[in-house]
Amino acid sequence: SASFLLGLAHLFGMIKLENINVKTSIGFIPFVVCFFALLSSGMWVMKVAPLETFIAFKSTTPIALSLLDYLFMGRAFPSAKSILAMAGITAGAIWYVSGDVKSEKQAYLYCAIFVFVACIEGGVAKDTINRYQMNSWSRTFLVNTLSIPVGIVLSFFTGEFENARAGEDANGNPL
């Protein structure tokens, strides 16, 4: 629906979609794959971990992303103030997880996988955005449009297509 609405907005001159061509579309494929990996890993976490545990783990991603930005993207090393803030967030996450009695080891494993995938997706997204100059409307349109076939294919492999055809949610409950 986002692709359709952005296409309409472009058609009526409300926004400008730019630099959308075969070369750019091919260049965005790794970003789209990583985007789906991030969504999928987040959904796996939500199936096995309480929301609070997920949020605690997710709050640690800026630390890893800032280090990856420094090491691989040529960005500045985080300032002492940023490091202190991120250390505080991490300490809070560790403190929360140490008292978490609701989650099992599998939930922590899935959370760690999510953080890893989030860092990869963040790096690929930044690299793609730097490599292909376009406005945010165009990026959103391209990612959403390229996601359509990926989503359709994944719906067959995950059983979501069968569930939708049967009028059921992911747990088999009627819609």
Tab-separated table of C-alpha atoms in Angstrom:
chain	number	residue	atom	x	y	z
A	1	SER	CA	0.000	0.000	0.000
A	2	ALA	CA	2.911	2.386	0.679
A	3	SER	CA	4.239	1.840	-2.833
A	4	PHE	CA	0.798	2.446	-4.320
A	5	LEU	CA	0.237	5.645	-2.322
A	6	LEU	CA	3.705	6.985	-3.073
A	7	GLY	CA	3.199	6.177	-6.755
A	8	LEU	CA	-0.095	8.092	-6.709
A	9	ALA	CA	1.498	11.040	-4.911
A	10	HIS	CA	4.212	11.125	-7.580
A	11	LEU	CA	1.640	10.842	-10.357
A	12	PHE	CA	-0.260	13.853	-8.986
A	13	GLY	CA	2.925	15.884	-8.506
A	14	MET	CA	2.798	15.872	-4.710
A	15	ILE	CA	6.229	14.233	-4.388
A	16	LYS	CA	9.078	13.456	-6.736
A	17	LEU	CA	10.384	9.919	-7.139
A	18	GLU	CA	13.932	10.105	-8.480
A	19	ASN	CA	16.833	7.894	-9.502
A	20	ILE	CA	14.709	4.752	-9.715
A	21	ASN	CA	16.195	2.552	-12.402
A	22	VAL	CA	17.458	-1.006	-12.898
A	23	LYS	CA	20.949	-0.268	-11.508
A	24	THR	CA	19.552	1.350	-8.355
A	25	SER	CA	16.948	-1.382	-7.930
A	26	ILE	CA	19.619	-4.093	-8.118
A	27	GLY	CA	21.739	-2.127	-5.656
A	28	PHE	CA	18.859	-2.029	-3.172
A	29	ILE	CA	18.314	-5.811	-3.162
A	30	PRO	CA	20.790	-6.490	-0.295
A	31	PHE	CA	19.054	-3.757	1.734
A	32	VAL	CA	15.654	-5.359	1.120
A	33	VAL	CA	16.950	-8.814	2.085
A	34	CYS	CA	18.453	-7.416	5.296
A	35	PHE	CA	15.228	-5.516	5.995
A	36	PHE	CA	13.244	-8.772	5.801
A	37	ALA	CA	15.832	-10.566	7.944
A	38	LEU	CA	15.397	-7.834	10.567
A	39	LEU	CA	11.606	-8.078	10.467
A	40	SER	CA	11.733	-11.867	10.659
A	41	SER	CA	14.193	-11.957	13.539
A	42	GLY	CA	12.064	-9.426	15.420
A	43	MET	CA	8.991	-11.596	14.938
A	44	TRP	CA	10.881	-14.667	16.175
A	45	VAL	CA	11.875	-12.760	19.307
A	46	MET	CA	8.298	-11.642	19.932
A	47	LYS	CA	7.150	-15.276	19.840
A	48	VAL	CA	9.510	-16.398	22.626
A	49	ALA	CA	10.399	-13.322	24.709
A	50	PRO	CA	8.441	-10.739	26.661
A	51	LEU	CA	8.328	-7.300	25.069
A	52	GLU	CA	10.454	-5.837	27.875
A	53	THR	CA	13.268	-8.315	27.210
A	54	PHE	CA	13.134	-7.518	23.504
A	55	ILE	CA	13.310	-3.781	24.214
A	56	ALA	CA	16.226	-4.245	26.631
A	57	PHE	CA	18.247	-6.107	24.008
A	58	LYS	CA	17.235	-3.761	21.213
A	59	SER	CA	18.455	-0.785	23.251
A	60	THR	CA	22.023	-2.067	22.929
A	61	THR	CA	22.145	-1.811	19.128
A	62	PRO	CA	23.404	1.821	19.046
A	63	ILE	CA	26.660	0.735	20.688
A	64	ALA	CA	27.415	-1.862	18.063
A	65	LEU	CA	26.211	0.381	15.229
A	66	SER	CA	28.389	3.294	16.329
A	67	LEU	CA	31.442	1.024	16.462
A	68	LEU	CA	30.621	-0.432	13.042
A	69	ASP	CA	30.165	3.081	11.672
A	70	TYR	CA	33.590	4.016	12.992
A	71	LEU	CA	35.323	0.855	11.766
A	72	PHE	CA	33.706	0.437	8.348
A	73	MET	CA	31.950	3.664	7.345
A	74	GLY	CA	34.690	6.164	8.200
A	75	ARG	CA	32.519	8.012	10.701
A	76	ALA	CA	33.808	9.702	13.845
A	77	PHE	CA	34.325	7.647	16.989
A	78	PRO	CA	31.535	8.337	19.492
A	79	SER	CA	32.216	11.172	21.899
A	80	ALA	CA	32.800	10.519	25.598
A	81	LYS	CA	29.278	11.787	26.296
A	82	SER	CA	27.804	9.339	23.753
A	83	ILE	CA	29.869	6.464	25.114
A	84	LEU	CA	28.736	7.256	28.646
A	85	ALA	CA	25.084	7.398	27.545
A	86	MET	CA	25.353	4.120	25.651
A	87	ALA	CA	27.140	2.492	28.596
A	88	GLY	CA	24.279	3.607	30.837
A	89	ILE	CA	21.730	2.111	28.459
A	90	THR	CA	23.694	-1.136	28.313
A	91	ALA	CA	24.041	-1.270	32.098
A	92	GLY	CA	20.279	-0.823	32.389
A	93	ALA	CA	19.666	-3.587	29.856
A	94	ILE	CA	22.046	-5.929	31.684
A	95	TRP	CA	20.420	-5.066	35.010
A	96	TYR	CA	16.971	-5.774	33.583
A	97	VAL	CA	18.005	-9.075	31.998
A	98	SER	CA	19.733	-10.220	35.215
A	99	GLY	CA	16.380	-9.966	37.010
A	100	ASP	CA	14.272	-11.282	34.156
A	101	VAL	CA	12.463	-14.376	35.403
A	102	LYS	CA	10.018	-14.676	32.487
A	103	SER	CA	12.468	-15.428	29.691
A	104	GLU	CA	14.266	-18.652	28.863
A	105	LYS	CA	17.679	-19.140	27.259
A	106	GLN	CA	16.061	-19.498	23.834
A	107	ALA	CA	14.617	-15.985	24.179
A	108	TYR	CA	18.072	-14.542	24.894
A	109	LEU	CA	19.535	-16.381	21.921
A	110	TYR	CA	16.824	-14.975	19.629
A	111	CYS	CA	17.391	-11.498	21.086
A	112	ALA	CA	21.131	-11.777	20.413
A	113	ILE	CA	20.401	-12.884	16.838
A	114	PHE	CA	18.086	-9.885	16.450
A	115	VAL	CA	20.798	-7.461	17.648
A	116	PHE	CA	23.290	-9.047	15.238
A	117	VAL	CA	20.836	-8.797	12.311
A	118	ALA	CA	19.918	-5.212	13.291
A	119	CYS	CA	23.585	-4.235	13.117
A	120	ILE	CA	24.042	-5.874	9.717
A	121	GLU	CA	20.828	-4.269	8.412
A	122	GLY	CA	21.841	-0.873	9.768
A	123	GLY	CA	25.231	-1.052	8.093
A	124	VAL	CA	23.816	-2.246	4.782
A	125	ALA	CA	21.117	0.448	4.905
A	126	LYS	CA	23.646	3.221	5.558
A	127	ASP	CA	25.945	1.943	2.824
A	128	THR	CA	23.062	1.697	0.340
A	129	ILE	CA	21.775	5.180	1.196
A	130	ASN	CA	25.289	6.628	0.781
A	131	ARG	CA	25.853	4.781	-2.491
A	132	TYR	CA	22.564	5.698	-4.217
A	133	GLN	CA	21.586	9.329	-3.869
A	134	MET	CA	17.821	9.822	-3.774
A	135	ASN	CA	15.226	11.470	-1.584
A	136	SER	CA	13.539	9.590	1.253
A	137	TRP	CA	10.297	9.229	-0.745
A	138	SER	CA	12.189	7.400	-3.469
A	139	ARG	CA	14.027	5.154	-0.997
A	140	THR	CA	10.769	4.275	0.754
A	141	PHE	CA	9.045	3.587	-2.564
A	142	LEU	CA	11.909	1.425	-3.826
A	143	VAL	CA	12.313	-0.628	-0.631
A	144	ASN	CA	8.555	-1.225	-0.336
A	145	THR	CA	8.166	-2.087	-4.021
A	146	LEU	CA	11.128	-4.485	-4.027
A	147	SER	CA	9.765	-6.029	-0.813
A	148	ILE	CA	6.539	-7.162	-2.473
A	149	PRO	CA	7.979	-10.226	-4.274
A	150	VAL	CA	10.153	-11.095	-1.259
A	151	GLY	CA	7.101	-10.968	1.001
A	152	ILE	CA	5.078	-13.136	-1.347
A	153	VAL	CA	7.817	-15.773	-1.567
A	154	LEU	CA	8.324	-15.773	2.211
A	155	SER	CA	4.583	-16.137	2.789
A	156	PHE	CA	4.711	-19.500	1.008
A	157	PHE	CA	7.746	-20.747	2.964
A	158	THR	CA	6.454	-19.646	6.368
A	159	GLY	CA	2.903	-20.936	5.930
A	160	GLU	CA	1.431	-17.429	6.100
A	161	PHE	CA	-0.116	-17.814	2.656
A	162	GLU	CA	-1.932	-20.993	3.726
A	163	ASN	CA	-3.083	-19.329	6.948
A	164	ALA	CA	-4.435	-16.329	5.039
A	165	ARG	CA	-6.160	-18.598	2.524
A	166	ALA	CA	-7.764	-20.504	5.410
A	167	GLY	CA	-8.784	-17.262	7.135
A	168	GLU	CA	-6.487	-17.902	10.120
A	169	ASP	CA	-3.758	-15.968	11.906
A	170	ALA	CA	-0.219	-17.318	12.397
A	171	ASN	CA	-1.391	-19.397	15.394
A	172	GLY	CA	-4.304	-20.966	13.516
A	173	ASN	CA	-6.977	-18.810	15.150
A	174	PRO	CA	-9.830	-17.562	12.961
A	175	LEU	CA	-9.421	-14.007	11.680
